[in-house]
């Protein structure tokens, strides 16, 4: 068969393109497996606010009672605001797996915390800058990585610069270092949560594709099994009907074959449901001989299949089953040839020739999937005898 007479059956989307097995749509993800903030979670989130106790103590000891009181109130408001922002953001992350809080909310939260920090410092002194730990942590939690890093670096540089410029604030270098570690720890935690969400999405996709692949496998098996068996049963039933008056003994034999084939088909379906249906090239050639004889088509079949790699026997068996079924159903042929080679199998006839691509059945698409699994390709076209030719080569 010349190259111009062939068109290769390509199925670039794999089993998902199989018409009988559409890929299931992705279902919404279940809430992300991030621990819900209950009990110990709230304790863990809030225990770090104890750092602000020193700020309250320094504000309490300030001789200026108004500044001291303002600083204490600002510190309490800072702790409550930070805790609420963190809890809200954690809940969103748990449901959506999203690192970023809504931009407006993140900016307003940072502004509110910054204003409260500015109110804490006059009455508490350098300990009021302990809130910078939480400002950097919230920025790392609520903003995308680049923006979070920019905000954190700006705050750390500002605190370190104030420690060098303002007299009496020389202890702020330690605060700047602590803010750096708080930022790094929060960024690490949020990245881990993001990776966890990505893994959850990947697991769902793998499960979805596994379901689609299994549906495709079962659809192909069921189509190929029943298509061949029912075709032979139909032919034998028609033959028995014609022989009923002229040759009752032959008609009874054909009816007995119909019963046997029906039982075999039922057994094959049960085996396919259990996933244990094995197809053998030798068995399919024997079945092909019987099907072609029932259809009145001369069979030219190989006498042995020993030269075929055992790993390809199943694939070639499916090719013979599908090809012979098409010959019996559609070709109107008088002769069918099956040629088996170590790396390929060809089914050809002298019938009406190939049908248009749009009229080809699901069986060829199923064969394409099976062939691709072992690095092979399916080609269809006009045979050298003028009819249809199906070939699979690995």
Coordinates of C-alpha atoms in Angstrom, one line a residue:
X1 CA 0.0 0.0 0.0
X2 CA 1.5 3.3 -1.0
X3 CA 2.0 6.2 1.4
X4 CA -0.5 8.4 -0.5
X5 CA -3.1 5.7 -0.1
X6 CA -2.8 5.6 3.7
X7 CA -3.9 7.9 6.4
X8 CA -2.6 7.2 9.8
X9 CA -5.0 7.0 12.7
X10 CA -3.7 9.5 15.2
X11 CA -5.1 10.0 18.7
X12 CA -3.0 12.7 20.3
X13 CA -5.1 12.9 23.4
X14 CA -4.7 9.3 24.3
X15 CA -7.5 7.4 26.0
X16 CA -9.4 10.6 26.8
X17 CA -10.2 10.9 23.1
X18 CA -12.0 7.6 23.1
X19 CA -15.6 8.5 22.4
X20 CA -17.0 6.0 24.8
X21 CA -15.0 7.3 27.7
X22 CA -15.1 11.0 28.1
X23 CA -12.8 12.5 30.7
X24 CA -14.7 13.3 33.9
X25 CA -14.8 17.0 34.6
X26 CA -12.6 18.2 37.5
X27 CA -14.7 18.5 40.6
X28 CA -14.1 21.4 43.0
X29 CA -11.3 20.6 45.5
X30 CA -12.3 19.7 48.9
X31 CA -11.0 22.1 51.6
X32 CA -7.3 22.0 51.7
X33 CA -5.8 19.7 54.3
X34 CA -4.4 22.6 56.4
X35 CA -5.2 22.3 60.1
X36 CA -8.2 24.3 61.1
X37 CA -7.4 26.9 63.7
X38 CA -9.0 25.5 66.8
X39 CA -7.7 25.3 70.3
X40 CA -4.0 24.6 70.0
X41 CA -4.0 26.3 66.6
X42 CA -5.2 29.6 68.2
X43 CA -2.7 29.1 71.1
X44 CA 0.1 28.6 68.6
X45 CA -0.9 31.7 66.7
X46 CA -1.4 33.8 69.8
X47 CA 1.6 32.7 71.9
X48 CA 4.0 34.9 69.9
X49 CA 2.0 38.0 71.0
X50 CA 3.6 37.5 74.4
X51 CA 6.6 39.4 72.9
X52 CA 4.4 42.5 73.3
X53 CA 4.3 42.1 77.1
X54 CA 7.6 43.9 77.3
X55 CA 6.1 46.7 75.3
X56 CA 3.2 47.0 77.8
X57 CA 5.6 46.9 80.7
X58 CA 7.7 49.7 79.3
X59 CA 4.6 51.8 78.5
X60 CA 3.3 51.2 82.0
X61 CA 6.5 52.5 83.5
X62 CA 6.5 55.6 81.3
X63 CA 6.3 58.8 83.6
X64 CA 4.0 60.4 81.0
X65 CA 0.8 58.6 81.8
X66 CA -1.0 59.8 78.7
X67 CA 1.7 58.5 76.4
X68 CA 2.0 55.3 78.4
X69 CA -1.8 54.7 78.3
X70 CA -2.0 55.4 74.6
X71 CA 0.9 52.9 74.0
X72 CA -0.8 50.2 76.1
X73 CA -4.1 50.7 74.3
X74 CA -2.4 50.7 70.9
X75 CA -0.5 47.5 71.9
X76 CA -3.7 45.7 72.9
X77 CA -5.4 46.9 69.6
X78 CA -2.3 45.7 67.7
X79 CA -2.5 42.2 69.2
X80 CA -6.3 41.8 68.5
X81 CA -6.0 43.2 64.9
X82 CA -3.0 40.9 64.1
X83 CA -4.8 37.9 65.5
X84 CA -8.0 38.5 63.6
X85 CA -6.1 39.2 60.3
X86 CA -4.1 36.0 60.7
X87 CA -7.1 33.9 61.6
X88 CA -9.1 35.2 58.6
X89 CA -6.2 34.7 56.2
X90 CA -5.5 31.2 57.5
X91 CA -9.2 30.2 57.0
X92 CA -9.0 31.4 53.4
X93 CA -5.8 29.6 52.7
X94 CA -7.3 26.4 54.1
X95 CA -10.3 26.6 51.8
X96 CA -8.7 27.9 48.6
X97 CA -5.0 27.0 49.0
X98 CA -4.2 30.6 48.1
X99 CA -1.3 32.4 49.7
X100 CA -2.4 35.9 49.0
X101 CA -5.0 37.6 51.0
X102 CA -7.2 40.0 48.9
X103 CA -4.9 42.9 48.0
X104 CA -7.2 45.6 49.5
X105 CA -7.5 43.6 52.8
X106 CA -3.7 43.0 52.9
X107 CA -2.9 46.7 52.4
X108 CA -5.5 47.9 54.9
X109 CA -4.2 45.4 57.4
X110 CA -0.6 46.5 57.0
X111 CA -1.6 50.2 57.2
X112 CA -3.6 49.5 60.4
X113 CA -0.7 47.6 62.0
X114 CA 1.8 50.3 61.0
X115 CA -0.4 53.1 62.5
X116 CA -0.8 51.1 65.8
X117 CA 3.0 50.6 65.8
X118 CA 3.5 54.3 65.4
X119 CA 1.2 54.9 68.4
X120 CA 3.1 52.3 70.5
X121 CA 6.6 53.7 70.1
X122 CA 6.3 57.1 71.8
X123 CA 5.1 55.6 75.1
X124 CA 7.1 52.3 75.1
X125 CA 10.3 53.3 73.4
X126 CA 12.4 50.8 71.5
X127 CA 10.3 47.9 72.8
X128 CA 7.4 49.3 70.7
X129 CA 9.3 48.1 67.6
X130 CA 8.7 44.5 68.7
X131 CA 5.6 44.8 66.6
X132 CA 7.8 44.9 63.5
X133 CA 8.2 41.1 63.9
X134 CA 4.4 40.8 63.3
X135 CA 4.3 43.4 60.6
X136 CA 6.9 41.4 58.6
X137 CA 5.2 38.1 59.3
X138 CA 1.9 39.4 58.1
X139 CA 3.4 40.9 55.0
X140 CA 5.0 37.5 54.2
X141 CA 1.7 35.8 54.9
X142 CA -0.7 38.1 53.0
X143 CA 1.3 39.3 50.0
X144 CA 2.9 37.6 47.0
X145 CA 6.5 36.7 47.5
X146 CA 8.1 39.7 45.8
X147 CA 5.8 42.3 47.4
X148 CA 6.2 40.6 50.8
X149 CA 10.0 40.6 50.5
X150 CA 10.0 44.3 49.5
X151 CA 7.8 45.2 52.5
X152 CA 9.9 43.1 54.9
X153 CA 13.2 44.4 53.7
X154 CA 12.0 48.0 53.9
X155 CA 10.8 47.6 57.5
X156 CA 14.0 45.8 58.5
X157 CA 16.2 48.5 56.9
X158 CA 14.1 51.2 58.5
X159 CA 14.4 49.7 62.0
X160 CA 18.2 49.1 61.6
X161 CA 18.7 52.7 60.4
X162 CA 16.6 54.2 63.3
X163 CA 18.8 52.2 65.6
X164 CA 21.9 54.0 64.3
X165 CA 20.4 57.5 63.8
X166 CA 18.2 58.0 66.9
X167 CA 20.2 58.4 70.2
X168 CA 19.3 55.8 72.7
X169 CA 17.8 53.4 70.1
X170 CA 21.0 51.4 69.6
X171 CA 19.3 48.1 70.5
X172 CA 17.2 48.0 67.4
X173 CA 19.7 46.0 65.4
X174 CA 18.6 42.9 67.3
X175 CA 15.0 43.8 66.5
X176 CA 15.9 44.0 62.8
X177 CA 17.6 40.6 62.9
X178 CA 14.5 39.1 64.7
X179 CA 12.2 40.6 62.1
X180 CA 14.4 39.0 59.3
X181 CA 14.0 35.5 60.9
X182 CA 10.2 36.1 61.4
X183 CA 9.9 36.9 57.7
X184 CA 11.9 33.9 56.6
X185 CA 9.9 31.5 58.9
X186 CA 6.6 32.8 57.7
X187 CA 7.6 32.6 54.0
X188 CA 8.8 29.1 54.5
X189 CA 5.5 28.1 56.2
X190 CA 3.3 29.6 53.5
X191 CA 5.4 28.0 50.7
X192 CA 4.9 24.6 52.3
X193 CA 1.1 25.2 52.5
X194 CA 1.2 26.2 48.8
X195 CA 3.1 23.0 47.9
X196 CA 0.6 21.0 49.8
X197 CA -2.3 22.5 47.8
X198 CA -0.4 21.8 44.5
X199 CA 0.0 18.2 45.6
X200 CA -3.7 18.0 46.4
X201 CA -4.5 19.3 42.9
X202 CA -2.0 16.8 41.3
X203 CA -3.5 13.9 43.2
X204 CA -7.0 14.9 42.0
X205 CA -5.8 15.1 38.4
X206 CA -4.1 11.7 38.7
X207 CA -7.3 10.2 40.1
X208 CA -9.4 11.8 37.4
X209 CA -7.1 10.6 34.6
X210 CA -7.0 7.1 36.1
X211 CA -10.8 6.9 36.0
X212 CA -10.8 8.1 32.4
X213 CA -8.1 5.6 31.5
X214 CA -10.0 2.7 33.1
X215 CA -13.2 3.8 31.4
X216 CA -11.4 3.9 28.1
X217 CA -9.9 0.5 28.6
X218 CA -13.3 -1.0 29.5
X219 CA -15.1 0.7 26.6
X220 CA -12.5 -0.6 24.1
X221 CA -12.6 -4.1 25.5
X222 CA -16.4 -4.2 25.6
X223 CA -16.7 -2.7 22.1
X224 CA -14.2 -5.2 20.6
X225 CA -15.5 -8.2 22.4
X226 CA -19.2 -7.7 21.7
X227 CA -18.7 -6.3 18.2
X228 CA -17.0 -9.4 17.0
X229 CA -19.1 -11.9 18.9
X230 CA -22.4 -10.4 18.0
X231 CA -21.5 -10.1 14.3
X232 CA -20.7 -13.9 14.2
X233 CA -23.9 -14.7 16.1
X234 CA -26.0 -12.7 13.7
X235 CA -24.4 -14.3 10.7
X236 CA -24.9 -17.8 12.0
X237 CA -28.5 -17.1 13.1
X238 CA -29.3 -15.8 9.5
X239 CA -27.6 -18.9 8.1
X240 CA -29.6 -21.2 10.4
X241 CA -32.8 -19.5 9.3
X242 CA -32.0 -20.1 5.6
X243 CA -31.2 -23.7 6.3
X244 CA -34.1 -24.5 8.5
X245 CA -36.3 -25.8 5.7
X246 CA -33.6 -27.2 3.3
X247 CA -31.1 -28.7 5.8
X248 CA -32.5 -29.0 9.3
X249 CA -29.5 -30.9 10.6
X250 CA -27.1 -28.2 9.5
X251 CA -29.5 -25.6 10.9
X252 CA -29.4 -27.3 14.3
X253 CA -25.6 -27.3 14.2
X254 CA -25.6 -23.5 13.4
X255 CA -28.0 -22.9 16.3
X256 CA -25.8 -24.9 18.6
X257 CA -22.9 -22.7 17.5
X258 CA -24.9 -19.6 18.2
X259 CA -25.6 -20.8 21.7
X260 CA -21.9 -21.6 22.2
X261 CA -20.8 -18.2 20.9
X262 CA -23.4 -16.4 23.1
X263 CA -22.1 -18.2 26.2
X264 CA -18.5 -17.4 25.2
X265 CA -19.5 -13.7 24.7
X266 CA -21.1 -13.7 28.1
X267 CA -18.0 -15.2 29.7
X268 CA -15.8 -12.6 27.9
X269 CA -17.9 -9.8 29.2
X270 CA -17.7 -11.1 32.7
X271 CA -13.9 -11.5 32.4
X272 CA -13.6 -8.0 31.0
X273 CA -15.6 -6.6 34.0
X274 CA -13.1 -8.4 36.3
X275 CA -10.1 -7.1 34.3
X276 CA -8.8 -10.6 33.5
X277 CA -9.7 -10.9 29.8
X278 CA -6.6 -12.0 27.9
X279 CA -6.6 -11.9 24.1
X280 CA -4.4 -14.3 22.2
X281 CA -3.4 -13.9 18.5
X282 CA -3.8 -17.6 17.9
X283 CA -7.3 -17.7 19.4
X284 CA -8.4 -14.7 17.4
X285 CA -7.1 -16.2 14.2
X286 CA -9.2 -19.3 14.9
X287 CA -12.2 -17.1 15.6
X288 CA -11.5 -15.1 12.5
X289 CA -11.6 -18.3 10.4
X290 CA -15.0 -19.2 11.9
X291 CA -16.4 -15.8 11.4
X292 CA -15.3 -15.5 7.8
X293 CA -16.6 -18.9 7.0
X294 CA -20.0 -18.0 8.4
X295 CA -20.0 -14.9 6.2
X296 CA -19.1 -16.9 3.1
X297 CA -15.7 -15.1 2.8
X298 CA -12.6 -17.1 1.9
X299 CA -9.9 -16.8 4.6
X300 CA -6.2 -16.6 3.8
X301 CA -4.7 -16.9 7.3
X302 CA -1.2 -17.6 8.6
X303 CA -0.4 -21.1 9.7
X304 CA 1.7 -20.1 12.7
X305 CA 2.3 -17.1 14.9
X306 CA 5.5 -18.3 16.6
X307 CA 7.6 -15.5 15.1
X308 CA 5.6 -12.8 16.9
X309 CA 7.0 -11.4 20.1
X310 CA 4.8 -12.7 23.0
X311 CA 4.5 -9.1 24.3
X312 CA 2.8 -8.2 21.0
X313 CA 0.5 -11.2 20.8
X314 CA -2.4 -9.5 22.6
X315 CA -2.2 -6.3 20.5
X316 CA -2.1 -8.2 17.3
X317 CA -5.0 -10.4 18.5
X318 CA -7.1 -7.2 18.9
X319 CA -6.1 -6.1 15.4
X320 CA -7.2 -9.3 13.9
X321 CA -10.5 -9.2 15.8
X322 CA -11.3 -5.6 14.8
X323 CA -10.1 -6.1 11.2
X324 CA -12.0 -9.3 10.6
X325 CA -15.1 -7.8 12.2
X326 CA -15.0 -4.8 9.8
X327 CA -14.5 -7.2 6.8
X328 CA -17.5 -9.3 7.8
X329 CA -19.7 -6.2 8.5
X330 CA -18.8 -3.7 5.9
X331 CA -16.6 -4.9 3.1
X332 CA -18.7 -7.0 0.9
X333 CA -15.5 -8.9 0.2
X334 CA -15.0 -12.4 -1.2
X335 CA -11.5 -13.0 0.3
X336 CA -9.8 -11.8 3.4
X337 CA -6.0 -11.9 3.9
X338 CA -4.3 -11.8 7.3
X339 CA -0.5 -11.4 7.2
X340 CA 1.5 -11.6 10.5
X341 CA 5.1 -10.4 10.7
X342 CA 7.4 -10.2 13.8
X343 CA 6.7 -6.4 14.1
X344 CA 3.3 -6.0 12.5
X345 CA 0.0 -7.5 11.4
X346 CA -2.1 -6.6 8.3
X347 CA -5.7 -7.4 7.6
X348 CA -6.8 -6.8 4.0
X349 CA -9.7 -7.7 1.7
X350 CA -10.9 -7.3 -1.9
X351 CA -14.2 -5.5 -1.0
X352 CA -15.5 -2.0 -1.4
X353 CA -12.5 -0.3 0.1
X354 CA -12.0 2.1 3.0
X355 CA -14.8 4.3 4.3
X356 CA -14.5 8.0 4.7
X357 CA -12.6 9.0 7.9
X358 CA -15.7 10.5 9.4
X359 CA -17.6 7.2 9.1
X360 CA -15.1 5.0 10.8
X361 CA -16.1 3.4 14.1
X362 CA -14.7 3.5 17.6
X363 CA -12.8 0.3 17.1
X364 CA -10.0 2.0 15.1
X365 CA -9.7 4.7 17.7
X366 CA -9.4 2.0 20.4
X367 CA -6.7 0.2 18.4
X368 CA -4.8 3.5 18.1
X369 CA -4.7 3.8 21.8
X370 CA -3.6 0.2 22.3
X371 CA -0.8 0.6 19.7
X372 CA 0.5 3.8 21.1
X373 CA 0.9 2.1 24.5
X374 CA 3.6 -0.2 22.9
X375 CA 5.1 2.4 20.5
X376 CA 3.2 1.3 17.5
X377 CA 1.0 3.0 14.9
X378 CA -2.2 2.1 13.1
X379 CA -2.7 2.8 9.4
X380 CA -5.7 2.3 7.3
X381 CA -6.2 2.6 3.5
X382 CA -6.9 0.8 0.3
X383 CA -5.3 -2.7 0.0
X384 CA -3.4 -4.0 -3.0
X385 CA -6.5 -6.1 -3.8
X386 CA -8.7 -3.1 -4.1
X387 CA -10.4 -3.3 -0.8
X388 CA -9.7 -2.2 2.7
X389 CA -6.5 -2.7 4.6
X390 CA -5.8 -2.3 8.3
X391 CA -2.2 -2.5 9.5
X392 CA -0.5 -2.1 12.8
X393 CA 3.3 -1.9 13.0
X394 CA 5.5 -1.6 16.1

